[in-house]
Short mmCIF file of C-alpha atoms in Angstrom, two decimals:
data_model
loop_
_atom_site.label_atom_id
_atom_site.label_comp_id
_atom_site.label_asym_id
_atom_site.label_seq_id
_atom_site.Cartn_x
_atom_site.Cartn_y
_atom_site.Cartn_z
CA UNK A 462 0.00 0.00 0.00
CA UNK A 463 1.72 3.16 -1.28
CA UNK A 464 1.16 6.38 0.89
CA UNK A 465 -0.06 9.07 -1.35
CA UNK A 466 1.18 11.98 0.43
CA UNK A 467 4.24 12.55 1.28
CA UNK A 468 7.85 11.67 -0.68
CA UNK A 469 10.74 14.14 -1.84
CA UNK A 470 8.97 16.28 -4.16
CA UNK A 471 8.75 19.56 -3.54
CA UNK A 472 7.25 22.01 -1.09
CA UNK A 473 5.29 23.43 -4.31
CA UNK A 474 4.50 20.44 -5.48
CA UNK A 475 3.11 18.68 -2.86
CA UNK A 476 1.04 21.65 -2.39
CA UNK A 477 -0.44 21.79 -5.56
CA UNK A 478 -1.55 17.98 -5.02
CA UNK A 479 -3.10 18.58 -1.97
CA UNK A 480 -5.27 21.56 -3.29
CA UNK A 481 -6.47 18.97 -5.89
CA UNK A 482 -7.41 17.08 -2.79
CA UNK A 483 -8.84 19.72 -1.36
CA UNK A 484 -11.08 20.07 -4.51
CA UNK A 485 -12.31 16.41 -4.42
CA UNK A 486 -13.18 16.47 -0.42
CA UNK A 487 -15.04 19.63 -0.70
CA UNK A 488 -17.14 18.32 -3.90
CA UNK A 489 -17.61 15.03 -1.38
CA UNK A 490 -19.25 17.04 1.41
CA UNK A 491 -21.92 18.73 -0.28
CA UNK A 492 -23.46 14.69 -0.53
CA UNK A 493 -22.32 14.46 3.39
CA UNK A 494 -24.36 14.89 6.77
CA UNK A 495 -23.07 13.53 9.97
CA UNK A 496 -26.10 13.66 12.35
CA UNK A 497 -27.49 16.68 10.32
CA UNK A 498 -24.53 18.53 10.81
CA UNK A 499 -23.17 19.89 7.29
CA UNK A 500 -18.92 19.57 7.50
CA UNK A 501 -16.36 21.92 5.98
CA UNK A 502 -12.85 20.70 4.97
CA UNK A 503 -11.79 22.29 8.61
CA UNK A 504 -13.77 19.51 9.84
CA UNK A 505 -11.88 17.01 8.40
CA UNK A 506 -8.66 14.95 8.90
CA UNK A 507 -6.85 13.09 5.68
CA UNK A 508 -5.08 9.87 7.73
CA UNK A 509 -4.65 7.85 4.64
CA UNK A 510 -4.42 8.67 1.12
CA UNK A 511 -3.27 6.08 -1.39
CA UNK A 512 -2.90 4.89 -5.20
CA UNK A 513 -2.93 1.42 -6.14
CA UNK A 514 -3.01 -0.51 -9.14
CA UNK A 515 -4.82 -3.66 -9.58
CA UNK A 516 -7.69 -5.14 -7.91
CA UNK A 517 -6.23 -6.33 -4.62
CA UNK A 518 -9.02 -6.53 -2.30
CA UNK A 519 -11.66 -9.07 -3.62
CA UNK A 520 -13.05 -10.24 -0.18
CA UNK A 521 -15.84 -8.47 1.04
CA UNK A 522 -15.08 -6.31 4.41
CA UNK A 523 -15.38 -2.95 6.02
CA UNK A 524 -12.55 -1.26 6.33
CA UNK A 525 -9.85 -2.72 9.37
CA UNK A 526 -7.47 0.74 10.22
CA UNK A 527 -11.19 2.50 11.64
CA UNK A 528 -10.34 -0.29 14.52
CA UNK A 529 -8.02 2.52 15.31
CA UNK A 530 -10.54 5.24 15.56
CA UNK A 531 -13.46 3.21 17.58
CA UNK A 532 -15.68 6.11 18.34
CA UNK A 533 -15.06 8.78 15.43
CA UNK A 534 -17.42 9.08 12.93
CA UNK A 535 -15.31 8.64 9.20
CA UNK A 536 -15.70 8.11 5.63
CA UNK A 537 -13.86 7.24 2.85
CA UNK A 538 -13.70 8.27 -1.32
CA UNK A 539 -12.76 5.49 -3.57
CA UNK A 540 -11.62 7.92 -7.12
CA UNK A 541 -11.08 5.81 -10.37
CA UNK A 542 -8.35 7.08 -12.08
CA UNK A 543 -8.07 4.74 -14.93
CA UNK A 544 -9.35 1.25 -15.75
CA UNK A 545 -8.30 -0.93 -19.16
CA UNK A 546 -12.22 -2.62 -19.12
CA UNK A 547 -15.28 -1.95 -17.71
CA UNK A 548 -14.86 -5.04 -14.94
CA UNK A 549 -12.81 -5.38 -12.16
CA UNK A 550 -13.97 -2.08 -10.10
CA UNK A 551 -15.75 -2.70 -7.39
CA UNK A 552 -18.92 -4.22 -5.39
CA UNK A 553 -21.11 -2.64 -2.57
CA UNK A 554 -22.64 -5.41 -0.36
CA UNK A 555 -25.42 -5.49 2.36
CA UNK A 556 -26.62 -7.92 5.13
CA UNK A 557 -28.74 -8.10 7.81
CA UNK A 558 -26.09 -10.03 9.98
CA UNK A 559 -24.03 -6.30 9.83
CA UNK A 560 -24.80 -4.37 13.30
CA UNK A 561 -23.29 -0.83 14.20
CA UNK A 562 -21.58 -2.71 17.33
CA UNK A 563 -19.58 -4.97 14.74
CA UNK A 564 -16.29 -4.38 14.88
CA UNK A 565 -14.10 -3.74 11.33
CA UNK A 566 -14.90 -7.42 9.62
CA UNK A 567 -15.17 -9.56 6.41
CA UNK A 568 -16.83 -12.05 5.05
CA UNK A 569 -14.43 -15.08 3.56
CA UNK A 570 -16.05 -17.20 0.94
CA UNK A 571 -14.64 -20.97 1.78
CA UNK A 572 -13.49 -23.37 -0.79
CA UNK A 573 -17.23 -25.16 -0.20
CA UNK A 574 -19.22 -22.81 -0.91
CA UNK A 575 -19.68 -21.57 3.11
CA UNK A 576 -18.94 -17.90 4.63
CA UNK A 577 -16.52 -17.09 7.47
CA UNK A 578 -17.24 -13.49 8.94
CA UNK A 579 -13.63 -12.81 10.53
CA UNK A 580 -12.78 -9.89 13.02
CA UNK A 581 -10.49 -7.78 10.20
CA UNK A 582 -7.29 -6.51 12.49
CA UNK A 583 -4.69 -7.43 9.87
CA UNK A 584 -3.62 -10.24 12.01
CA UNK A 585 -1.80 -13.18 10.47
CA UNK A 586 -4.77 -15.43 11.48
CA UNK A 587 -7.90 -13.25 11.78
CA UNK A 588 -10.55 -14.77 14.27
CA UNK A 589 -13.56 -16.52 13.50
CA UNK A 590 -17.06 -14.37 14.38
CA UNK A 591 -19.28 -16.43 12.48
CA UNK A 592 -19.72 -18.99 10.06
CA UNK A 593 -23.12 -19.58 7.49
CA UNK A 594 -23.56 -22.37 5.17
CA UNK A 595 -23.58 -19.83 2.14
CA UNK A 596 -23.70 -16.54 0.44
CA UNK A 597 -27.31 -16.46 0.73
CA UNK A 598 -27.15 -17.79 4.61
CA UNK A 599 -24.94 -15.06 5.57
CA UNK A 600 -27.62 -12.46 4.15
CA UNK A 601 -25.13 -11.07 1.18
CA UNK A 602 -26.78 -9.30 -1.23
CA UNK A 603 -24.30 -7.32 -4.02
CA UNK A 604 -24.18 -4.29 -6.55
CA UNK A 605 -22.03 -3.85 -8.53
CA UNK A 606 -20.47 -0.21 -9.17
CA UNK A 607 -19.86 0.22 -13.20
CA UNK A 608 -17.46 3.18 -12.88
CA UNK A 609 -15.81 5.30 -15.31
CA UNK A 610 -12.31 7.05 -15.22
CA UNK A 611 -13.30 10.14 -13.03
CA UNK A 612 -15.96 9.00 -10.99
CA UNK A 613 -15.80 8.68 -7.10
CA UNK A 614 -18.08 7.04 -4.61
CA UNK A 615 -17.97 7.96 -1.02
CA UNK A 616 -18.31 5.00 1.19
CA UNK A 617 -19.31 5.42 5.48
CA UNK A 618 -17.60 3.73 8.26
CA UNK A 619 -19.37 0.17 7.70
CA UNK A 620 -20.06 0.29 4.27
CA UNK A 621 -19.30 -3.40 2.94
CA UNK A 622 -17.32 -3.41 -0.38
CA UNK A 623 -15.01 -5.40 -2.30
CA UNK A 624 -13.08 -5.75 -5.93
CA UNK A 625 -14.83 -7.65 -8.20
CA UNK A 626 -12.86 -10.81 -7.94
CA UNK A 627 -14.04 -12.10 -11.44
CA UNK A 628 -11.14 -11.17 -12.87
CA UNK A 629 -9.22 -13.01 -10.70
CA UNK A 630 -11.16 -15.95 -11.19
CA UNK A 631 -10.85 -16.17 -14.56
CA UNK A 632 -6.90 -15.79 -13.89
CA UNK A 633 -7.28 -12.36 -15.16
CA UNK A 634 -4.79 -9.79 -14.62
CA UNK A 635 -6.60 -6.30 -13.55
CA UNK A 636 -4.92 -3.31 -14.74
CA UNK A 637 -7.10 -0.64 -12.50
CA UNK A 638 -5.31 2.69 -11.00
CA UNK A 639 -7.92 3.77 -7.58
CA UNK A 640 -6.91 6.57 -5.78
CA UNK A 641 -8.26 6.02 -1.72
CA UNK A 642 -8.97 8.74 0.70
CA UNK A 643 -10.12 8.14 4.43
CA UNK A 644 -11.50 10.93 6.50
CA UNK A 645 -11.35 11.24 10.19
CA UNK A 646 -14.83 13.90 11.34
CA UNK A 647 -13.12 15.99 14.32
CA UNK A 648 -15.82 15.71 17.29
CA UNK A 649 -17.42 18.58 17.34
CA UNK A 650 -16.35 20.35 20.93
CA UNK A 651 -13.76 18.10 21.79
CA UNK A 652 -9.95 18.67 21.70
CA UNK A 653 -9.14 15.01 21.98
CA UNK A 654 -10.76 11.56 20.13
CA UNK A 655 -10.07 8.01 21.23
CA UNK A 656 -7.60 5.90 19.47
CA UNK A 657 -6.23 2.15 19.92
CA UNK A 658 -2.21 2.53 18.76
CA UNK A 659 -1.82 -1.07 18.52
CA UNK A 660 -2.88 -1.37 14.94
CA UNK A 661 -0.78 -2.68 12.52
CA UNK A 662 -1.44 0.61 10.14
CA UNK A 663 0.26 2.97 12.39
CA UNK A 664 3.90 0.93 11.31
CA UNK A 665 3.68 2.45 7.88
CA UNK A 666 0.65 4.68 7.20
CA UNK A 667 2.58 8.37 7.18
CA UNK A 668 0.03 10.56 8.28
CA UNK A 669 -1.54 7.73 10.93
CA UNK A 670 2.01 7.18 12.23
CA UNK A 671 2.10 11.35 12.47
CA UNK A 672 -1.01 10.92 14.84
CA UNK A 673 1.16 9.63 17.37
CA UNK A 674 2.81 12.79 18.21
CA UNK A 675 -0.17 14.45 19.15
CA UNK A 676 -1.06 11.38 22.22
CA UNK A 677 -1.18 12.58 25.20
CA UNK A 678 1.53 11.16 27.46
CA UNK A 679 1.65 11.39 31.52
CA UNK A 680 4.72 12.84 33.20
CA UNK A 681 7.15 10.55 33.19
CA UNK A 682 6.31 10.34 28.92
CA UNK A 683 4.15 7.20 28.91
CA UNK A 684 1.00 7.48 26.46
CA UNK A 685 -1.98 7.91 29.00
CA UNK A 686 -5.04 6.09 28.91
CA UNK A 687 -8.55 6.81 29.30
CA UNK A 688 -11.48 3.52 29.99
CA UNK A 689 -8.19 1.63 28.16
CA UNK A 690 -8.03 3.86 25.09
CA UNK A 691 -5.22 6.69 24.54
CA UNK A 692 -6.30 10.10 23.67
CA UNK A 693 -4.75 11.91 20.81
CA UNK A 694 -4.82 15.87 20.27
CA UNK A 695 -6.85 16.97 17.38
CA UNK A 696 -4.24 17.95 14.68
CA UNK A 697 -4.99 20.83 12.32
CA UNK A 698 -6.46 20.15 9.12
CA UNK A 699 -2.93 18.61 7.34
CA UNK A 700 -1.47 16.44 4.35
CA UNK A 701 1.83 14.93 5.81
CA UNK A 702 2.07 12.96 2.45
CA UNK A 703 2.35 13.81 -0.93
CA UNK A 704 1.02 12.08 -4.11
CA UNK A 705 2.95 9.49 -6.06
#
């Protein structure tokens, strides 16, 4: 996963990119309400931005690094950039069995034909929620999003999504370039939000790795916890990365 902010280009450059960015989030939030309250970029805080090629997540999940963020509200914008056919974007899915207590999870289609739901924390063995006998037991129900170079759908916390893994199946190659932006929602009245620093993400994502200079730390320069989660000064509005 390439960081898309960020790198040795320069200061002028990575400006320029980031008022593109700018651009996209602000055409974003006039579709946006979070508990009828209309956002502004001010509002908002770019953790991950990143380009990939290739359709190289065709299991259906929500997404695992907002395990980080347990009780901010977020979204994300999935931009197509370029695509050589019209297959191989992406899916949107929906079940019953998802609940807004669920933590991040997918749903892992077994070699007969059953469904694992897995607790998604990037671990080398994810755990085991649930298991159905089928797509149709585990309540799946798909559309599929026929995108163009230049269109952008903006996905919430638990949407369930996933590349369309028929290229894959038909041993395929998928040349796709996606450009994905995640959102933090600053709490409205609060200097502070909740995070878990154990993820995996905060190893190599640049600007979630930069959120761990603004945790608070006790006097003796330990991070300091609050009902086990540490607390981590809102940063201004910032791009620590710069597009590749």
């Amino acid at each position: 996963m390439a960081d898309s902010l960020g790198g040795d280009e320069s200061q002028e450059a990575r400006e320029a990119k980031a008022a593109v960015l700018d651009d996209l989030i602000a055409a974003a939030l006039e579709h946006i309400e979070v508990h009828g309250r209309k956002l502004t970029l001010d509002d908002c805080y770019v953790y991950s931005c990143t380009q990939e090629r290739g359709a190289y997540f065709p299991h259906v999940h929500w997404d695992t690094d907002y395990l980080a963020f347990p009780d901010v509200d977020a979204f994300q914008l999935w931009y197509l950039v370029a695509n050589e056919k019209p297959t191989g974007n992406m899916f949107m899915a929906s079940t019953p069995d998802l609940s807004s207590s669920d933590m991040p999870c997918r749903y892992l289609v077994q070699q007969d034909g059953g469904v694992v739901k897995a607790h998604h924390d990037t671990s080398d063995e994810e755990c085991p929620i649930k298991s159905f006998s089928s797509l149709e037991d585990a309540g799946l129900r798909f559309r599929y999003l026929d995108m163009r170079p230049g269109d952008c759908v903006i996905m919430a916390k638990r949407t369930l999504h996933g590349s369309d893994p028929r290229p894959h199946l038909r041993g395929e190659t998928v040349d796709r370039l996606a450009m994905n932006v995640r959102i933090l929602i600053k709490p409205k009245g609060r200097r502070t939000f909740n995070i878990w620093t154990g993820h995996r993400y905060f190893s190599y994502i640049a600007n979630m790795k930069s959120l761990l200079k603004h945790v608070q730390k006790d006097a003796s320069g330990k991070y300091m916890k609050v009902n086990g989660y540490n607390q981590v000064l809102i940063p201004s509005r910032t791009y620590l990365t710069a597009l590749q």
